[in-house]
PDB file of C-alpha atoms in Angstrom:
ATOM      1  CA  UNK A   3     -71.678  31.667   0.598  1.00 68.00           C
ATOM      2  CA  UNK A   4     -75.212  30.284  -0.582  1.00 73.00           C
ATOM      3  CA  UNK A   5     -75.319  30.299  -4.625  1.00 79.00           C
ATOM      4  CA  UNK A   6     -78.924  30.997  -4.468  1.00 81.00           C
ATOM      5  CA  UNK A   7     -80.818  34.142  -2.471  1.00 83.00           C
ATOM      6  CA  UNK A   8     -82.058  33.165   0.903  1.00 89.00           C
ATOM      7  CA  UNK A   9     -84.272  34.465   3.508  1.00 91.00           C
ATOM      8  CA  UNK A  10     -83.651  35.076   7.152  1.00 94.00           C
ATOM      9  CA  UNK A  11     -80.313  34.587   8.882  1.00 93.00           C
ATOM     10  CA  UNK A  12     -77.805  31.722   8.266  1.00 90.00           C
ATOM     11  CA  UNK A  13     -75.678  31.393  11.528  1.00 89.00           C
ATOM     12  CA  UNK A  14     -72.767  29.219  12.323  1.00 86.00           C
ATOM     13  CA  UNK A  15     -68.743  29.474  12.868  1.00 86.00           C
ATOM     14  CA  UNK A  16     -65.390  28.310  11.335  1.00 89.00           C
ATOM     15  CA  UNK A  17     -63.467  26.629  13.920  1.00 89.00           C
ATOM     16  CA  UNK A  18     -59.561  26.630  13.188  1.00 91.00           C
ATOM     17  CA  UNK A  19     -56.798  24.457  14.603  1.00 88.00           C
ATOM     18  CA  UNK A  20     -53.113  25.018  14.163  1.00 83.00           C
ATOM     19  CA  UNK A  21     -51.584  21.833  14.619  1.00 74.00           C
ATOM     20  CA  UNK A  22     -47.801  21.973  15.878  1.00 69.00           C
ATOM     21  CA  UNK A  23     -45.372  19.790  14.060  1.00 63.00           C
ATOM     22  CA  UNK A  24     -42.448  19.876  16.630  1.00 61.00           C
ATOM     23  CA  UNK A  25     -41.956  18.259  19.867  1.00 60.00           C
ATOM     24  CA  UNK A  26     -39.541  19.201  22.641  1.00 61.00           C
ATOM     25  CA  UNK A  27     -36.642  16.462  22.914  1.00 63.00           C
ATOM     26  CA  UNK A  28     -37.344  16.717  26.666  1.00 66.00           C
ATOM     27  CA  UNK A  29     -41.087  16.142  26.505  1.00 64.00           C
ATOM     28  CA  UNK A  30     -43.809  13.974  24.670  1.00 65.00           C
ATOM     29  CA  UNK A  31     -46.297  16.598  25.292  1.00 65.00           C
ATOM     30  CA  UNK A  32     -47.596  18.781  22.485  1.00 66.00           C
ATOM     31  CA  UNK A  33     -50.238  21.429  22.261  1.00 70.00           C
ATOM     32  CA  UNK A  34     -52.599  22.731  19.741  1.00 76.00           C
ATOM     33  CA  UNK A  35     -53.965  26.208  19.095  1.00 82.00           C
ATOM     34  CA  UNK A  36     -57.666  26.226  18.141  1.00 88.00           C
ATOM     35  CA  UNK A  37     -60.279  28.993  18.022  1.00 89.00           C
ATOM     36  CA  UNK A  38     -63.806  29.775  16.668  1.00 90.00           C
ATOM     37  CA  UNK A  39     -65.219  32.431  14.746  1.00 91.00           C
ATOM     38  CA  UNK A  40     -68.948  33.144  14.561  1.00 87.00           C
ATOM     39  CA  UNK A  41     -70.316  33.585  11.067  1.00 89.00           C
ATOM     40  CA  UNK A  42     -73.725  35.418  10.401  1.00 89.00           C
ATOM     41  CA  UNK A  43     -75.078  35.608   6.832  1.00 90.00           C
ATOM     42  CA  UNK A  44     -78.161  37.973   6.376  1.00 91.00           C
ATOM     43  CA  UNK A  45     -80.577  36.963   3.389  1.00 91.00           C
ATOM     44  CA  UNK A  46     -82.084  39.591   1.155  1.00 88.00           C
ATOM     45  CA  UNK A  47     -85.215  39.191   2.900  1.00 90.00           C
ATOM     46  CA  UNK A  48     -83.917  39.565   6.474  1.00 92.00           C
ATOM     47  CA  UNK A  49     -87.277  40.474   8.384  1.00 94.00           C
ATOM     48  CA  UNK A  50     -88.331  36.993   9.417  1.00 95.00           C
ATOM     49  CA  UNK A  51     -89.904  36.028  12.804  1.00 96.00           C
ATOM     50  CA  UNK A  52     -88.480  33.211  14.826  1.00 97.00           C
ATOM     51  CA  UNK A  53     -91.094  30.580  15.713  1.00 97.00           C
ATOM     52  CA  UNK A  54     -90.741  27.734  18.596  1.00 97.00           C
ATOM     53  CA  UNK A  55     -92.636  24.497  18.091  1.00 97.00           C
ATOM     54  CA  UNK A  56     -92.646  21.864  20.932  1.00 97.00           C
ATOM     55  CA  UNK A  57     -90.662  18.923  19.524  1.00 96.00           C
ATOM     56  CA  UNK A  58     -90.755  16.038  22.228  1.00 96.00           C
ATOM     57  CA  UNK A  59     -89.973  15.102  26.001  1.00 96.00           C
ATOM     58  CA  UNK A  60     -87.859  11.879  26.550  1.00 94.00           C
ATOM     59  CA  UNK A  61     -86.036  10.180  29.241  1.00 95.00           C
ATOM     60  CA  UNK A  62     -82.330  10.891  29.062  1.00 94.00           C
ATOM     61  CA  UNK A  63     -79.015  10.354  30.859  1.00 94.00           C
ATOM     62  CA  UNK A  64     -77.436  13.513  31.579  1.00 93.00           C
ATOM     63  CA  UNK A  65     -74.111  14.227  33.329  1.00 90.00           C
ATOM     64  CA  UNK A  66     -74.481  10.597  34.713  1.00 91.00           C
ATOM     65  CA  UNK A  67     -77.876  11.568  36.258  1.00 93.00           C
ATOM     66  CA  UNK A  68     -81.443  10.861  35.084  1.00 95.00           C
ATOM     67  CA  UNK A  69     -83.271  13.346  33.433  1.00 95.00           C
ATOM     68  CA  UNK A  70     -85.827  14.535  30.967  1.00 96.00           C
ATOM     69  CA  UNK A  71     -84.888  16.221  27.623  1.00 96.00           C
ATOM     70  CA  UNK A  72     -87.305  18.785  26.530  1.00 97.00           C
ATOM     71  CA  UNK A  73     -86.954  19.479  22.873  1.00 97.00           C
ATOM     72  CA  UNK A  74     -87.754  22.792  21.365  1.00 98.00           C
ATOM     73  CA  UNK A  75     -87.595  23.655  17.393  1.00 98.00           C
ATOM     74  CA  UNK A  76     -87.025  26.722  15.976  1.00 98.00           C
ATOM     75  CA  UNK A  77     -88.550  26.320  12.696  1.00 97.00           C
ATOM     76  CA  UNK A  78     -87.628  29.871  11.010  1.00 97.00           C
ATOM     77  CA  UNK A  79     -84.086  31.193   9.695  1.00 96.00           C
ATOM     78  CA  UNK A  80     -84.034  33.741  12.749  1.00 96.00           C
ATOM     79  CA  UNK A  81     -82.242  34.105  15.931  1.00 95.00           C
ATOM     80  CA  UNK A  82     -83.821  34.667  19.276  1.00 96.00           C
ATOM     81  CA  UNK A  83     -81.682  36.760  21.479  1.00 96.00           C
ATOM     82  CA  UNK A  84     -81.380  37.470  25.309  1.00 97.00           C
ATOM     83  CA  UNK A  85     -83.371  34.175  26.041  1.00 98.00           C
ATOM     84  CA  UNK A  86     -85.096  33.210  29.047  1.00 97.00           C
ATOM     85  CA  UNK A  87     -86.189  29.636  29.483  1.00 97.00           C
ATOM     86  CA  UNK A  88     -87.964  28.009  32.425  1.00 97.00           C
ATOM     87  CA  UNK A  89     -89.353  24.139  32.596  1.00 97.00           C
ATOM     88  CA  UNK A  90     -91.078  22.522  35.133  1.00 97.00           C
ATOM     89  CA  UNK A  91     -92.078  18.702  35.267  1.00 97.00           C
ATOM     90  CA  UNK A  92     -94.142  17.823  37.815  1.00 96.00           C
ATOM     91  CA  UNK A  93     -94.791  13.739  38.580  1.00 94.00           C
ATOM     92  CA  UNK A  94     -98.701  13.464  38.878  1.00 89.00           C
ATOM     93  CA  UNK A  95    -100.213  11.278  41.721  1.00 84.00           C
ATOM     94  CA  UNK A  96    -100.212  11.088  45.491  1.00 78.00           C
ATOM     95  CA  UNK A  97     -96.749  11.835  46.086  1.00 74.00           C
ATOM     96  CA  UNK A  98     -96.236  14.401  43.458  1.00 78.00           C
ATOM     97  CA  UNK A  99     -92.667  15.600  42.511  1.00 83.00           C
ATOM     98  CA  UNK A 100     -91.746  18.902  40.906  1.00 92.00           C
ATOM     99  CA  UNK A 101     -88.388  19.573  38.907  1.00 95.00           C
ATOM    100  CA  UNK A 102     -87.086  22.690  37.595  1.00 96.00           C
ATOM    101  CA  UNK A 103     -84.632  23.814  34.956  1.00 96.00           C
ATOM    102  CA  UNK A 104     -83.933  27.530  34.224  1.00 96.00           C
ATOM    103  CA  UNK A 105     -81.560  29.483  32.128  1.00 96.00           C
ATOM    104  CA  UNK A 106     -80.989  33.229  31.114  1.00 96.00           C
ATOM    105  CA  UNK A 107     -79.169  35.035  28.629  1.00 95.00           C
ATOM    106  CA  UNK A 108     -79.067  32.442  26.285  1.00 95.00           C
ATOM    107  CA  UNK A 109     -79.572  32.275  22.289  1.00 94.00           C
ATOM    108  CA  UNK A 110     -81.564  29.989  20.077  1.00 96.00           C
ATOM    109  CA  UNK A 111     -79.823  29.678  16.754  1.00 94.00           C
ATOM    110  CA  UNK A 112     -82.188  29.752  13.170  1.00 95.00           C
ATOM    111  CA  UNK A 113     -83.414  26.362  12.032  1.00 95.00           C
ATOM    112  CA  UNK A 114     -82.274  24.615  15.148  1.00 95.00           C
ATOM    113  CA  UNK A 115     -83.315  22.403  18.374  1.00 96.00           C
ATOM    114  CA  UNK A 116     -82.674  23.308  21.636  1.00 96.00           C
ATOM    115  CA  UNK A 117     -82.760  20.915  24.448  1.00 96.00           C
ATOM    116  CA  UNK A 118     -83.623  21.564  28.048  1.00 96.00           C
ATOM    117  CA  UNK A 119     -82.311  18.870  30.303  1.00 95.00           C
ATOM    118  CA  UNK A 120     -84.302  18.640  33.504  1.00 96.00           C
ATOM    119  CA  UNK A 121     -82.089  16.584  35.900  1.00 93.00           C
ATOM    120  CA  UNK A 122     -83.069  14.198  39.034  1.00 92.00           C
ATOM    121  CA  UNK A 123     -79.987  14.725  40.601  1.00 89.00           C
ATOM    122  CA  UNK A 124     -79.336  11.385  42.534  1.00 89.00           C
ATOM    123  CA  UNK A 125     -82.850  10.157  42.743  1.00 92.00           C
ATOM    124  CA  UNK A 126     -84.295   7.687  40.230  1.00 93.00           C
ATOM    125  CA  UNK A 127     -86.849   8.443  37.319  1.00 93.00           C
ATOM    126  CA  UNK A 128     -90.251   6.734  38.296  1.00 93.00           C
ATOM    127  CA  UNK A 129     -92.474   5.610  35.659  1.00 94.00           C
ATOM    128  CA  UNK A 130     -95.917   7.199  35.635  1.00 93.00           C
ATOM    129  CA  UNK A 131     -97.746  10.285  34.166  1.00 94.00           C
ATOM    130  CA  UNK A 132     -95.978  13.749  34.352  1.00 96.00           C
ATOM    131  CA  UNK A 133     -97.008  17.429  33.461  1.00 96.00           C
ATOM    132  CA  UNK A 134     -94.461  19.607  31.399  1.00 97.00           C
ATOM    133  CA  UNK A 135     -94.967  23.136  31.397  1.00 97.00           C
ATOM    134  CA  UNK A 136     -92.413  25.481  29.484  1.00 98.00           C
ATOM    135  CA  UNK A 137     -91.998  29.235  29.350  1.00 98.00           C
ATOM    136  CA  UNK A 138     -89.557  30.906  26.628  1.00 98.00           C
ATOM    137  CA  UNK A 139     -89.167  34.411  26.413  1.00 98.00           C
ATOM    138  CA  UNK A 140     -86.689  36.426  24.164  1.00 97.00           C
ATOM    139  CA  UNK A 141     -86.150  39.108  21.544  1.00 97.00           C
ATOM    140  CA  UNK A 142     -86.197  38.635  17.673  1.00 97.00           C
ATOM    141  CA  UNK A 143     -82.795  39.370  16.657  1.00 94.00           C
ATOM    142  CA  UNK A 144     -83.343  41.806  13.821  1.00 93.00           C
ATOM    143  CA  UNK A 145     -86.085  44.441  15.605  1.00 95.00           C
ATOM    144  CA  UNK A 146     -85.591  43.463  19.286  1.00 96.00           C
ATOM    145  CA  UNK A 147     -89.494  42.432  19.507  1.00 97.00           C
ATOM    146  CA  UNK A 148     -90.198  40.630  22.534  1.00 98.00           C
ATOM    147  CA  UNK A 149     -91.630  37.220  21.894  1.00 98.00           C
ATOM    148  CA  UNK A 150     -92.975  34.747  24.408  1.00 98.00           C
ATOM    149  CA  UNK A 151     -93.915  30.783  23.962  1.00 98.00           C
ATOM    150  CA  UNK A 152     -95.887  28.681  26.366  1.00 98.00           C
ATOM    151  CA  UNK A 153     -96.095  24.889  26.117  1.00 97.00           C
ATOM    152  CA  UNK A 154     -98.075  22.423  28.409  1.00 97.00           C
ATOM    153  CA  UNK A 155     -97.896  18.513  27.663  1.00 96.00           C
ATOM    154  CA  UNK A 156     -98.912  15.854  29.423  1.00 96.00           C
ATOM    155  CA  UNK A 157     -96.606  12.620  28.917  1.00 95.00           C
ATOM    156  CA  UNK A 158     -96.211   8.847  30.172  1.00 96.00           C
ATOM    157  CA  UNK A 159     -92.887   7.349  31.254  1.00 95.00           C
ATOM    158  CA  UNK A 160     -93.233   3.509  31.318  1.00 95.00           C
ATOM    159  CA  UNK A 161     -91.285   1.101  33.351  1.00 95.00           C
ATOM    160  CA  UNK A 162     -88.777  -0.130  30.747  1.00 95.00           C
ATOM    161  CA  UNK A 163     -87.650   3.384  29.867  1.00 95.00           C
ATOM    162  CA  UNK A 164     -87.041   4.253  33.649  1.00 95.00           C
ATOM    163  CA  UNK A 165     -85.616   1.235  34.209  1.00 95.00           C
ATOM    164  CA  UNK A 166     -83.305   1.584  31.381  1.00 95.00           C
ATOM    165  CA  UNK A 167     -81.958   5.289  32.663  1.00 94.00           C
ATOM    166  CA  UNK A 168     -82.048   4.139  36.214  1.00 94.00           C
ATOM    167  CA  UNK A 169     -79.409   1.135  35.301  1.00 94.00           C
ATOM    168  CA  UNK A 170     -76.993   3.887  34.279  1.00 91.00           C
ATOM    169  CA  UNK A 171     -77.281   6.435  36.712  1.00 91.00           C
ATOM    170  CA  UNK A 172     -74.507   7.443  39.333  1.00 87.00           C
ATOM    171  CA  UNK A 173     -75.563   6.606  42.728  1.00 80.00           C
ATOM    172  CA  UNK A 174     -75.057   8.870  45.779  1.00 73.00           C
ATOM    173  CA  UNK A 175     -72.046   8.398  47.382  1.00 68.00           C
ATOM    174  CA  UNK A 176     -72.198   7.238  50.972  1.00 64.00           C
ATOM    175  CA  UNK A 177     -70.458   8.961  53.847  1.00 58.00           C
ATOM    176  CA  UNK A 178     -68.761   6.234  55.731  1.00 57.00           C
ATOM    177  CA  UNK A 179     -67.501   8.705  58.322  1.00 55.00           C
ATOM    178  CA  UNK A 180     -71.278   9.609  59.040  1.00 57.00           C
ATOM    179  CA  UNK A 181     -71.920   5.859  60.237  1.00 57.00           C
ATOM    180  CA  UNK A 182     -68.696   5.802  61.854  1.00 63.00           C
ATOM    181  CA  UNK A 183     -69.129   8.507  64.033  1.00 66.00           C
ATOM    182  CA  UNK A 184     -72.633   7.457  65.080  1.00 68.00           C
ATOM    183  CA  UNK A 185     -71.295   3.888  65.970  1.00 67.00           C
ATOM    184  CA  UNK A 186     -68.558   5.606  67.765  1.00 72.00           C
ATOM    185  CA  UNK A 187     -71.028   8.056  69.730  1.00 69.00           C
ATOM    186  CA  UNK A 188     -73.252   5.142  70.519  1.00 68.00           C
ATOM    187  CA  UNK A 189     -70.327   2.954  72.151  1.00 72.00           C
ATOM    188  CA  UNK A 190     -69.450   6.253  73.975  1.00 74.00           C
ATOM    189  CA  UNK A 191     -72.852   6.544  75.296  1.00 74.00           C
ATOM    190  CA  UNK A 192     -73.265   3.035  76.454  1.00 77.00           C
ATOM    191  CA  UNK A 193     -69.721   3.247  78.265  1.00 72.00           C
ATOM    192  CA  UNK A 194     -71.002   6.281  80.131  1.00 72.00           C
ATOM    193  CA  UNK A 195     -74.205   4.729  81.178  1.00 69.00           C
ATOM    194  CA  UNK A 196     -72.217   1.765  82.457  1.00 69.00           C
ATOM    195  CA  UNK A 197     -69.550   4.108  84.363  1.00 67.00           C
ATOM    196  CA  UNK A 198     -72.821   6.018  85.767  1.00 72.00           C
ATOM    197  CA  UNK A 199     -74.006   2.873  87.074  1.00 69.00           C
ATOM    198  CA  UNK A 200     -70.706   1.726  88.576  1.00 70.00           C
ATOM    199  CA  UNK A 201     -70.375   5.093  90.481  1.00 69.00           C
ATOM    200  CA  UNK A 202     -74.019   4.869  91.872  1.00 69.00           C
ATOM    201  CA  UNK A 203     -73.324   0.997  93.019  1.00 70.00           C
ATOM    202  CA  UNK A 204     -70.280   2.232  94.647  1.00 63.00           C
ATOM    203  CA  UNK A 205     -71.749   5.131  96.408  1.00 58.00           C
ATOM    204  CA  UNK A 206     -74.528   2.842  98.289  1.00 56.00           C
TER     205      UNK A 206
END
């Protein structure tokens, strides 16, 4: 517990782990039991409103795919409940590309940073200018007041940053059976044409 008074909400959890000391003679496998307990401490001045601020947008590697991390910061000691977040990143230029990330029924903890990973799937991250649009809707934890934030930013990804991500991404698996079936179908078609030629020649 804090020794001094505090405002707002302190939120976290205790993580408990029970370690087993005995093992079966017939097995080298052992297991531990663990659980987490959420903790919420309310300050003397509890009626505080959360406030989201734009922090940054950076290229990142997410689940072995190229992505952009949109980082937002809750600067106040109050939780945001029932959060709906939607992020749209559009590559500017002639061949514009749009990537979308959305999540519902989430939470944003007090005094925290939340990251929205906008993934490129198996595509490479292209250098250039991007437009970032984010909308966040939620409810203040203490009075259920609906709150909304919108952020629009323009960023630039240089070639060095894009290449650094693209060198580490997972490549799209090649379907070898597709090419085998195409080759087999082509051979069968050629054989059918030759057979028809022989039949037509023999009938004359």
